[in-house]
Amino acid sequence: MNAPVHPVLFGQRAALGLYWLSILAFAVYIYVGGQARGAAPEWLAYWCVLLVGLAAVPKMPLAGVCSYVAFAYGMSSNAPELNIMLSMRVLDLVSAMLLVGWALAERAGVGNTVRWNYLTWIGGFLLTWIVVCLAAALLKGVPYGTFLRHDPSNFWQAAVLFGVTRSAVKTRTDCAWLAGALATTVLGRAVLQGMPGVYLESYVATLLVISAPIALLGMFAVTGRAMQVVFGTAAVVMVGALALTQNRAAAVAFGSVLLFLLWQQRRTAIGKWLAVMVLLAVVAALLVPNRYTDRFKAVVNPAQVHATASLDRSTANERLQLWSAGLQMAMHQPLVGVGPGNYPAMLGLYEPGKGMLAAHSNYVQMLAETGFLGLVLYLAFFGGTMVALGLVRRGAREPWQQRMAQMLQLALLAYLVGGIFNSRHDFALAYLLAGWAMAMQELNHESHP
C-alpha cells in the first residue's frame, strides 16, 4: 500500500509546478512580445536564458537575484532593446517572479530567517511613504509613469531586491557568487558598448565605480588563489574602464572612495596606505587623459577651449537649473512632493523650455518627488546602512567578514557621492547592496552567537 502524501508537501509541489509554468509563459511573452517590437534575436535569446535563474529561485533564491542583475544591467543604455524591455515591463515581471519564488523558498525553509531591525523598519517606512506620495499624485490627476527610465515601479523592484538579497545571502560562497555575477555583468556591458560607447556615458560609469569595490569583495570572499587573481584583475579593469568614460560624477565618487579607504586605515599601518595613495595619485596623473581633467577645469575656467568645453560648462549650468526647479517643487509640495517619477513631467512648469529630464541628483529628486519626509527617510536608510556596515567591520572576528563589509561600504559610498550629480535614487542595485549589508549583519551575528 502506498504511503499517503503529506498535504503540505503536495501543496508545495503543486505550487512549484505552477511557478515553473509561469516561467514558461513568461518566456513566451518575452519572445513573442519582443519579436513584435523589433528586438534583435540575440537579445531575445539572452532574456530567455536568464529565465533559467528565475526558475531556480524556489531552490536557490540567490540565482534569481543574479538573474535580475543580468537583466537590468547587462544591456547598453543606447540599445533599442533596452526601451523595448522597459516598455514590456520585463523587470517588473522578473521582480514579481523573484518574489513568488522567494516565498516558495521561505515556505520550504530555504532562506534565512529575516530579523526586523531598525533598518528594515526605516526601509518599510520609506517604501510606504513612496506609495503614499504616488497615491497623492494620482488623486490630483497626475499621469502615472511619464518617464520610462524613472518609473515609480523601480521602487517596487528595489524593495524586492532588498528583501530577497537579505534572505538569500547566507554564506561566504554566496557573497562570491553575487560579486561574480555583478562584476561579469558590468564588465560585459562595458565591453559590449566599447570605447566610443562608454565615453561620457554616465550610467555605465555609475556601474563601474560601484562594482569595482564589489569585485574586490569577491576577491576576499573566494579562497582559491586563481579566483582571487580573477576578481582582482576585474577590479583593475573596471577602474581603467572608468577612466575611459571621463565621467566627472564617477571621478568624484572614486576619489571619495580612495579618501574614505585611507581614513578607515588611519590607525593601522597608515604610512603604508599613504605610500599606496601617493603611488596611485602618481599613476593616475600619468595615465588619466588630459581631456578628463580638462572637463573639470571647464567648470571654473571660461577660457578652456578643449573639444568638450562647451558641453562641460552647459551640463554644469543645467544641473544648477534642474536642482533649482526641484527645490521649487519641494517648496510648493513640501509634504508629499510631486509624486514618484513625476519630476520630468513637472520640470517644464518651473523651467520653461526644458524637456523631460531627471533632476541629476538623488537628493533633489527625492525631495521634489516625495517631499522633505521622503528625503529624510532616504538619507536615514542609506546612512543607517553605512553605519551598520561599519559596526560589522569593527566587530567581525573573521578577516574576510571585515574586508567584505568594508568593500560594501565603499560601493555604497560611491553610489551616494555619485548620486549628488546623477539621479539614481530608484537604482535597484543600491537597495540590493543594502540587503547584502543586512545579510552581512546576519553572518556576523551567527559568528557571535
Short mmCIF file of C-alpha atoms in Angstrom, two decimals:
data_model
loop_
_atom_site.label_atom_id
_atom_site.label_comp_id
_atom_site.label_asym_id
_atom_site.label_seq_id
_atom_site.Cartn_x
_atom_site.Cartn_y
_atom_site.Cartn_z
CA MET A 1 0.00 0.00 0.00
CA ASN A 2 1.41 3.42 -0.96
CA ALA A 3 2.19 5.83 1.85
CA PRO A 4 -0.10 8.88 1.93
CA VAL A 5 1.31 12.12 0.54
CA HIS A 6 1.58 14.87 3.14
CA PRO A 7 -0.81 17.69 2.14
CA VAL A 8 1.82 20.41 2.73
CA LEU A 9 4.32 18.55 0.53
CA PHE A 10 1.68 18.09 -2.16
CA GLY A 11 0.82 21.78 -1.97
CA GLN A 12 4.47 22.73 -2.34
CA ARG A 13 4.85 20.51 -5.40
CA ALA A 14 1.73 21.95 -6.98
CA ALA A 15 2.93 25.48 -6.28
CA LEU A 16 6.31 24.69 -7.83
CA GLY A 17 4.60 23.30 -10.91
CA LEU A 18 2.51 26.44 -11.30
CA TYR A 19 5.59 28.59 -10.76
CA TRP A 20 7.55 26.82 -13.48
CA LEU A 21 4.57 27.04 -15.85
CA SER A 22 4.52 30.77 -15.17
CA ILE A 23 8.21 30.98 -16.08
CA LEU A 24 7.46 29.20 -19.35
CA ALA A 25 4.60 31.61 -20.07
CA PHE A 26 6.94 34.50 -19.25
CA ALA A 27 9.46 33.18 -21.78
CA VAL A 28 6.76 33.05 -24.45
CA TYR A 29 5.67 36.60 -23.59
CA ILE A 30 9.24 37.89 -23.84
CA TYR A 31 9.95 36.15 -27.12
CA VAL A 32 6.68 36.94 -28.89
CA GLY A 33 6.33 40.46 -27.49
CA GLY A 34 9.97 41.33 -28.09
CA GLN A 35 9.89 39.98 -31.62
CA ALA A 36 6.76 42.00 -32.39
CA ARG A 37 8.52 45.15 -31.19
CA GLY A 38 11.61 44.50 -33.31
CA ALA A 39 14.06 43.20 -30.69
CA ALA A 40 17.16 41.50 -32.10
CA PRO A 41 17.11 37.67 -31.89
CA GLU A 42 20.29 37.57 -29.80
CA TRP A 43 18.71 39.75 -27.12
CA LEU A 44 15.55 37.64 -27.13
CA ALA A 45 17.73 34.57 -26.59
CA TYR A 46 19.67 36.37 -23.82
CA TRP A 47 16.48 37.25 -21.95
CA CYS A 48 15.08 33.74 -22.25
CA VAL A 49 18.32 32.16 -20.99
CA LEU A 50 18.24 34.42 -17.93
CA LEU A 51 14.86 32.97 -17.00
CA VAL A 52 16.70 29.78 -16.01
CA GLY A 53 17.94 31.69 -12.97
CA LEU A 54 14.38 32.63 -12.08
CA ALA A 55 13.29 29.01 -12.44
CA ALA A 56 15.86 28.05 -9.78
CA VAL A 57 14.65 30.61 -7.21
CA PRO A 58 12.46 28.22 -5.12
CA LYS A 59 15.54 26.06 -4.56
CA MET A 60 18.23 28.77 -4.68
CA PRO A 61 16.90 32.34 -4.28
CA LEU A 62 20.30 33.89 -5.00
CA ALA A 63 20.04 32.67 -8.60
CA GLY A 64 17.07 34.97 -9.11
CA VAL A 65 18.97 37.96 -7.73
CA CYS A 66 21.81 37.26 -10.16
CA SER A 67 19.26 36.90 -12.96
CA TYR A 68 17.77 40.32 -12.18
CA VAL A 69 21.25 41.88 -12.20
CA ALA A 70 21.91 40.46 -15.66
CA PHE A 71 18.51 41.62 -16.94
CA ALA A 72 18.77 45.14 -15.56
CA TYR A 73 22.45 45.95 -16.09
CA GLY A 74 23.63 43.73 -18.91
CA MET A 75 22.46 45.93 -21.79
CA SER A 76 23.82 49.11 -23.33
CA SER A 77 21.98 52.30 -22.40
CA ASN A 78 21.71 53.10 -26.10
CA ALA A 79 20.39 49.72 -27.23
CA PRO A 80 16.81 49.99 -28.57
CA GLU A 81 16.12 46.65 -26.90
CA LEU A 82 16.51 48.33 -23.50
CA ASN A 83 13.50 50.54 -24.18
CA ILE A 84 11.64 47.52 -25.52
CA MET A 85 12.35 45.61 -22.32
CA LEU A 86 11.23 48.54 -20.17
CA SER A 87 8.06 49.12 -22.19
CA MET A 88 7.15 45.43 -21.81
CA ARG A 89 7.60 45.73 -18.02
CA VAL A 90 10.04 42.84 -18.07
CA LEU A 91 11.91 43.99 -14.95
CA ASP A 92 8.64 44.36 -13.05
CA LEU A 93 7.67 40.82 -14.03
CA VAL A 94 11.12 39.49 -13.16
CA SER A 95 10.74 41.07 -9.72
CA ALA A 96 7.27 39.55 -9.31
CA MET A 97 8.52 36.08 -10.23
CA LEU A 98 11.51 36.54 -7.94
CA LEU A 99 9.19 37.45 -5.06
CA VAL A 100 6.92 34.45 -5.67
CA GLY A 101 9.87 32.07 -5.97
CA TRP A 102 11.37 33.51 -2.78
CA ALA A 103 8.06 32.95 -0.98
CA LEU A 104 8.14 29.31 -2.07
CA ALA A 105 11.72 29.02 -0.85
CA GLU A 106 10.77 30.56 2.51
CA ARG A 107 7.90 28.12 2.79
CA ALA A 108 10.34 25.27 2.25
CA GLY A 109 12.81 26.75 4.76
CA VAL A 110 15.50 27.56 2.18
CA GLY A 111 16.18 31.23 3.05
CA ASN A 112 17.47 32.95 6.16
CA THR A 113 15.14 33.92 8.97
CA VAL A 114 14.81 37.68 8.48
CA ARG A 115 15.15 39.67 11.68
CA TRP A 116 13.44 43.03 11.65
CA ASN A 117 15.87 45.67 12.85
CA TYR A 118 15.80 49.44 12.66
CA LEU A 119 16.97 49.49 9.04
CA THR A 120 14.21 47.14 7.96
CA TRP A 121 11.69 49.42 9.64
CA ILE A 122 13.16 52.53 8.03
CA GLY A 123 13.10 50.80 4.64
CA GLY A 124 9.49 49.81 5.22
CA PHE A 125 8.55 53.37 6.16
CA LEU A 126 10.39 54.70 3.09
CA LEU A 127 8.53 52.36 0.74
CA THR A 128 5.20 53.13 2.43
CA TRP A 129 5.81 56.86 2.11
CA ILE A 130 6.68 56.48 -1.58
CA VAL A 131 3.33 54.71 -2.09
CA VAL A 132 1.53 57.50 -0.19
CA CYS A 133 3.19 60.16 -2.36
CA LEU A 134 2.31 58.23 -5.51
CA ALA A 135 -1.32 57.91 -4.40
CA ALA A 136 -1.48 61.63 -3.60
CA ALA A 137 -0.20 62.49 -7.08
CA LEU A 138 -2.68 60.15 -8.76
CA LEU A 139 -5.56 61.65 -6.77
CA LYS A 140 -4.52 65.06 -8.11
CA GLY A 141 -4.78 63.72 -11.65
CA VAL A 142 -1.05 63.50 -12.38
CA PRO A 143 -0.41 60.79 -15.04
CA TYR A 144 1.43 57.66 -13.89
CA GLY A 145 4.89 56.75 -15.16
CA THR A 146 5.53 59.51 -17.67
CA PHE A 147 9.30 58.90 -17.76
CA LEU A 148 10.06 55.26 -18.51
CA ARG A 149 13.57 55.07 -17.03
CA HIS A 150 12.42 56.56 -13.72
CA ASP A 151 9.11 54.73 -13.49
CA PRO A 152 7.70 54.51 -9.93
CA SER A 153 7.79 50.71 -10.22
CA ASN A 154 11.58 50.94 -9.89
CA PHE A 155 10.99 51.27 -6.14
CA TRP A 156 8.96 48.05 -6.19
CA GLN A 157 11.88 46.29 -7.83
CA ALA A 158 14.24 47.84 -5.28
CA ALA A 159 12.13 46.58 -2.37
CA VAL A 160 12.07 43.04 -3.76
CA LEU A 161 15.83 43.05 -4.34
CA PHE A 162 16.44 44.31 -0.81
CA GLY A 163 14.28 41.63 0.81
CA VAL A 164 15.40 38.69 -1.29
CA THR A 165 19.11 39.54 -1.09
CA ARG A 166 18.90 39.93 2.65
CA SER A 167 17.43 36.44 2.93
CA ALA A 168 19.38 34.71 0.15
CA VAL A 169 22.97 35.61 1.05
CA LYS A 170 23.80 33.07 3.75
CA THR A 171 27.44 32.13 3.30
CA ARG A 172 30.81 33.38 2.13
CA THR A 173 30.29 31.43 -1.08
CA ASP A 174 27.01 33.24 -1.72
CA CYS A 175 28.89 36.54 -1.47
CA ALA A 176 31.39 35.31 -4.05
CA TRP A 177 28.65 34.24 -6.47
CA LEU A 178 26.81 37.55 -6.21
CA ALA A 179 30.02 39.55 -6.61
CA GLY A 180 30.91 37.45 -9.63
CA ALA A 181 27.50 37.97 -11.22
CA LEU A 182 27.70 41.73 -10.81
CA ALA A 183 31.32 42.01 -11.99
CA THR A 184 30.67 39.81 -15.04
CA THR A 185 27.54 41.75 -15.98
CA VAL A 186 29.13 45.19 -15.68
CA LEU A 187 32.33 44.23 -17.49
CA GLY A 188 30.29 42.53 -20.20
CA ARG A 189 28.25 45.67 -20.65
CA ALA A 190 31.38 47.84 -20.89
CA VAL A 191 32.90 45.51 -23.50
CA LEU A 192 29.62 45.45 -25.41
CA GLN A 193 29.47 49.25 -25.55
CA GLY A 194 33.14 49.56 -26.49
CA MET A 195 35.33 52.64 -26.06
CA PRO A 196 33.08 55.00 -28.08
CA GLY A 197 30.04 53.70 -26.21
CA VAL A 198 31.36 54.26 -22.68
CA TYR A 199 32.79 57.72 -23.43
CA LEU A 200 30.77 60.33 -21.47
CA GLU A 201 28.16 57.66 -20.61
CA SER A 202 27.08 58.23 -17.02
CA TYR A 203 25.12 55.04 -16.39
CA VAL A 204 27.95 52.65 -17.15
CA ALA A 205 30.30 54.93 -15.17
CA THR A 206 27.98 54.58 -12.16
CA LEU A 207 28.00 50.81 -12.51
CA LEU A 208 31.79 50.68 -12.82
CA VAL A 209 32.56 52.84 -9.78
CA ILE A 210 30.15 50.80 -7.64
CA SER A 211 31.22 47.42 -8.98
CA ALA A 212 34.99 47.88 -8.57
CA PRO A 213 34.77 47.53 -4.75
CA ILE A 214 32.35 44.63 -5.24
CA ALA A 215 34.96 42.86 -7.38
CA LEU A 216 37.43 43.32 -4.50
CA LEU A 217 34.76 41.92 -2.18
CA GLY A 218 34.69 38.84 -4.39
CA MET A 219 38.47 38.61 -4.09
CA PHE A 220 38.13 38.46 -0.29
CA ALA A 221 35.19 36.03 -0.50
CA VAL A 222 36.94 33.32 -2.51
CA THR A 223 39.74 31.17 -1.11
CA GLY A 224 41.45 29.92 -4.26
CA ARG A 225 44.40 31.96 -5.48
CA ALA A 226 43.33 31.74 -9.13
CA MET A 227 39.88 33.21 -8.44
CA GLN A 228 41.40 35.90 -6.25
CA VAL A 229 43.55 36.94 -9.21
CA VAL A 230 40.47 36.93 -11.48
CA PHE A 231 38.47 39.18 -9.14
CA GLY A 232 41.43 41.48 -8.51
CA THR A 233 42.07 41.81 -12.23
CA ALA A 234 38.38 42.57 -12.79
CA ALA A 235 38.59 45.44 -10.29
CA VAL A 236 41.64 46.91 -12.05
CA VAL A 237 39.96 46.62 -15.46
CA MET A 238 36.88 48.38 -14.08
CA VAL A 239 38.98 51.30 -12.86
CA GLY A 240 40.61 51.51 -16.28
CA ALA A 241 37.22 51.45 -17.99
CA LEU A 242 36.04 54.14 -15.59
CA ALA A 243 38.85 56.40 -16.80
CA LEU A 244 37.67 55.85 -20.37
CA THR A 245 34.19 57.16 -19.53
CA GLN A 246 35.64 60.55 -18.50
CA ASN A 247 32.55 60.97 -16.33
CA ARG A 248 33.01 63.68 -13.70
CA ALA A 249 30.49 62.38 -11.18
CA ALA A 250 32.12 58.94 -11.21
CA ALA A 251 35.56 60.52 -10.80
CA VAL A 252 34.40 62.41 -7.72
CA ALA A 253 32.85 59.22 -6.36
CA PHE A 254 36.05 57.26 -6.98
CA GLY A 255 38.13 59.94 -5.28
CA SER A 256 35.80 59.81 -2.28
CA VAL A 257 36.21 56.04 -2.13
CA LEU A 258 40.01 56.37 -2.02
CA LEU A 259 39.86 59.05 0.69
CA PHE A 260 37.42 57.01 2.77
CA LEU A 261 39.64 53.96 2.42
CA LEU A 262 42.57 55.99 3.69
CA TRP A 263 40.50 57.27 6.61
CA GLN A 264 39.43 53.73 7.50
CA GLN A 265 43.08 52.68 7.68
CA ARG A 266 44.24 55.74 9.63
CA ARG A 267 45.08 53.71 12.75
CA THR A 268 46.62 50.71 11.05
CA ALA A 269 49.84 50.97 9.07
CA ILE A 270 48.93 54.46 7.92
CA GLY A 271 52.37 55.03 6.45
CA LYS A 272 51.91 52.08 4.11
CA TRP A 273 48.50 53.28 2.98
CA LEU A 274 49.75 56.81 2.46
CA ALA A 275 52.50 55.44 0.26
CA VAL A 276 49.94 53.46 -1.71
CA MET A 277 47.75 56.54 -2.11
CA VAL A 278 50.68 58.64 -3.34
CA LEU A 279 51.59 55.91 -5.82
CA LEU A 280 48.01 55.75 -7.05
CA ALA A 281 47.92 59.51 -7.44
CA VAL A 282 51.14 59.47 -9.48
CA VAL A 283 49.89 56.63 -11.68
CA ALA A 284 46.55 58.39 -12.16
CA ALA A 285 48.29 61.62 -13.13
CA LEU A 286 50.32 59.74 -15.72
CA LEU A 287 47.51 57.62 -17.13
CA VAL A 288 44.39 59.77 -16.94
CA PRO A 289 43.93 61.62 -20.24
CA ASN A 290 44.24 65.39 -20.17
CA ARG A 291 40.75 65.54 -21.67
CA TYR A 292 39.40 64.10 -18.41
CA THR A 293 40.96 66.76 -16.18
CA ASP A 294 40.02 69.44 -18.72
CA ARG A 295 36.36 68.57 -18.12
CA PHE A 296 36.74 69.73 -14.51
CA LYS A 297 38.70 72.85 -15.44
CA ALA A 298 35.96 73.99 -17.80
CA VAL A 299 33.56 74.46 -14.88
CA VAL A 300 35.71 77.15 -13.23
CA ASN A 301 37.72 78.46 -16.18
CA PRO A 302 35.69 80.05 -19.01
CA ALA A 303 38.86 80.24 -21.10
CA GLN A 304 39.01 76.46 -21.58
CA VAL A 305 38.60 75.64 -25.27
CA HIS A 306 39.05 71.85 -25.41
CA ALA A 307 36.71 69.73 -27.53
CA THR A 308 34.01 69.26 -24.88
CA ALA A 309 34.42 72.63 -23.09
CA SER A 310 31.06 73.97 -24.21
CA LEU A 311 29.31 70.73 -23.24
CA ASP A 312 31.09 70.64 -19.88
CA ARG A 313 30.01 74.16 -18.96
CA SER A 314 26.45 73.73 -20.22
CA THR A 315 25.86 70.49 -18.31
CA ALA A 316 27.16 72.07 -15.10
CA ASN A 317 24.89 75.09 -15.54
CA GLU A 318 21.97 72.88 -16.47
CA ARG A 319 22.35 70.91 -13.24
CA LEU A 320 22.00 74.12 -11.25
CA GLN A 321 18.79 74.88 -13.13
CA LEU A 322 17.46 71.36 -12.55
CA TRP A 323 18.29 71.50 -8.85
CA SER A 324 16.63 74.90 -8.54
CA ALA A 325 13.48 73.52 -10.17
CA GLY A 326 13.50 70.56 -7.77
CA LEU A 327 13.75 72.86 -4.76
CA GLN A 328 10.83 74.91 -6.08
CA MET A 329 8.75 71.75 -6.46
CA ALA A 330 9.54 70.79 -2.88
CA MET A 331 8.61 74.24 -1.57
CA HIS A 332 5.27 74.07 -3.39
CA GLN A 333 4.59 70.49 -2.24
CA PRO A 334 6.68 70.08 0.95
CA LEU A 335 4.76 67.13 2.36
CA VAL A 336 4.28 64.64 -0.48
CA GLY A 337 6.18 66.27 -3.35
CA VAL A 338 5.02 65.99 -6.94
CA GLY A 339 4.92 62.19 -6.79
CA PRO A 340 7.46 59.44 -7.64
CA GLY A 341 8.57 59.59 -11.26
CA ASN A 342 6.88 62.94 -11.90
CA TYR A 343 9.84 65.35 -11.74
CA PRO A 344 10.50 65.16 -15.52
CA ALA A 345 6.84 65.84 -16.36
CA MET A 346 6.68 68.80 -13.96
CA LEU A 347 10.02 70.33 -14.96
CA GLY A 348 8.57 72.49 -17.73
CA LEU A 349 6.33 74.30 -15.23
CA TYR A 350 9.38 75.51 -13.29
CA GLU A 351 11.93 75.76 -16.10
CA PRO A 352 10.02 76.66 -19.28
CA GLY A 353 11.59 75.21 -22.38
CA LYS A 354 13.15 72.22 -20.63
CA GLY A 355 12.28 68.78 -21.93
CA MET A 356 11.73 65.59 -19.95
CA LEU A 357 14.86 65.48 -17.79
CA ALA A 358 15.70 63.93 -14.43
CA ALA A 359 16.96 66.16 -11.60
CA HIS A 360 20.51 64.81 -11.91
CA SER A 361 20.69 64.35 -8.15
CA ASN A 362 19.33 61.58 -5.94
CA TYR A 363 18.66 64.05 -3.18
CA VAL A 364 16.97 66.78 -5.19
CA GLN A 365 14.78 64.25 -6.98
CA MET A 366 13.73 62.51 -3.75
CA LEU A 367 12.98 65.91 -2.22
CA ALA A 368 10.95 67.06 -5.23
CA GLU A 369 9.02 63.81 -5.66
CA THR A 370 8.44 62.66 -2.06
CA GLY A 371 8.80 65.84 -0.02
CA PHE A 372 11.03 66.54 2.94
CA LEU A 373 9.97 63.40 4.84
CA GLY A 374 10.82 61.20 1.86
CA LEU A 375 14.31 62.69 1.65
CA VAL A 376 14.85 62.23 5.41
CA LEU A 377 13.80 58.56 5.20
CA TYR A 378 16.04 58.00 2.17
CA LEU A 379 19.04 59.53 3.97
CA ALA A 380 18.26 57.60 7.15
CA PHE A 381 18.04 54.31 5.24
CA PHE A 382 21.35 54.57 3.43
CA GLY A 383 23.11 56.41 6.24
CA GLY A 384 21.99 53.69 8.64
CA THR A 385 23.25 51.04 6.23
CA MET A 386 26.69 52.66 6.17
CA VAL A 387 26.73 52.75 9.98
CA ALA A 388 25.64 49.10 10.20
CA LEU A 389 28.45 48.04 7.86
CA GLY A 390 30.92 50.00 9.97
CA LEU A 391 29.77 48.08 13.04
CA VAL A 392 30.16 44.78 11.19
CA ARG A 393 33.64 45.76 10.01
CA ARG A 394 34.79 46.66 13.51
CA GLY A 395 33.08 43.77 15.28
CA ALA A 396 33.71 40.84 12.92
CA ARG A 397 36.14 38.18 14.10
CA GLU A 398 36.89 36.82 10.65
CA PRO A 399 39.15 38.99 8.45
CA TRP A 400 37.12 38.13 5.35
CA GLN A 401 33.96 39.49 7.00
CA GLN A 402 35.76 42.71 7.89
CA ARG A 403 37.05 43.17 4.35
CA MET A 404 33.72 42.37 2.71
CA ALA A 405 31.87 44.82 4.97
CA GLN A 406 34.50 47.40 4.08
CA MET A 407 34.05 46.85 0.34
CA LEU A 408 30.27 47.11 0.65
CA GLN A 409 30.75 50.40 2.46
CA LEU A 410 32.95 51.67 -0.36
CA ALA A 411 30.43 50.59 -3.01
CA LEU A 412 27.59 52.36 -1.20
CA LEU A 413 29.74 55.44 -0.69
CA ALA A 414 30.42 55.54 -4.43
CA TYR A 415 26.67 55.37 -5.02
CA LEU A 416 25.87 58.11 -2.51
CA VAL A 417 28.57 60.53 -3.69
CA GLY A 418 27.89 59.92 -7.38
CA GLY A 419 24.21 60.48 -6.59
CA ILE A 420 24.92 64.13 -5.84
CA PHE A 421 25.25 64.67 -9.60
CA ASN A 422 23.08 61.89 -11.11
CA SER A 423 19.55 60.67 -10.45
CA ARG A 424 19.97 57.10 -9.18
CA HIS A 425 17.52 57.38 -6.28
CA ASP A 426 15.47 54.46 -7.63
CA PHE A 427 18.55 52.40 -8.57
CA ALA A 428 17.63 48.84 -7.57
CA LEU A 429 21.31 47.86 -7.29
CA ALA A 430 21.77 50.27 -4.35
CA TYR A 431 18.92 48.61 -2.46
CA LEU A 432 20.36 45.21 -3.32
CA LEU A 433 23.61 46.35 -1.67
CA ALA A 434 21.63 47.45 1.39
CA GLY A 435 20.05 44.00 1.59
CA TRP A 436 23.50 42.48 1.23
CA ALA A 437 24.65 44.64 4.13
CA MET A 438 21.83 43.26 6.28
CA ALA A 439 22.85 39.74 5.28
CA MET A 440 26.40 40.54 6.39
CA GLN A 441 24.95 41.55 9.75
CA GLU A 442 23.28 38.15 9.97
CA LEU A 443 26.53 36.37 9.09
CA ASN A 444 28.33 38.36 11.77
CA HIS A 445 25.55 37.59 14.25
CA GLU A 446 25.87 33.86 13.55
CA SER A 447 29.61 34.01 14.22
CA HIS A 448 28.86 35.80 17.54
CA PRO A 449 26.02 33.69 18.99
#
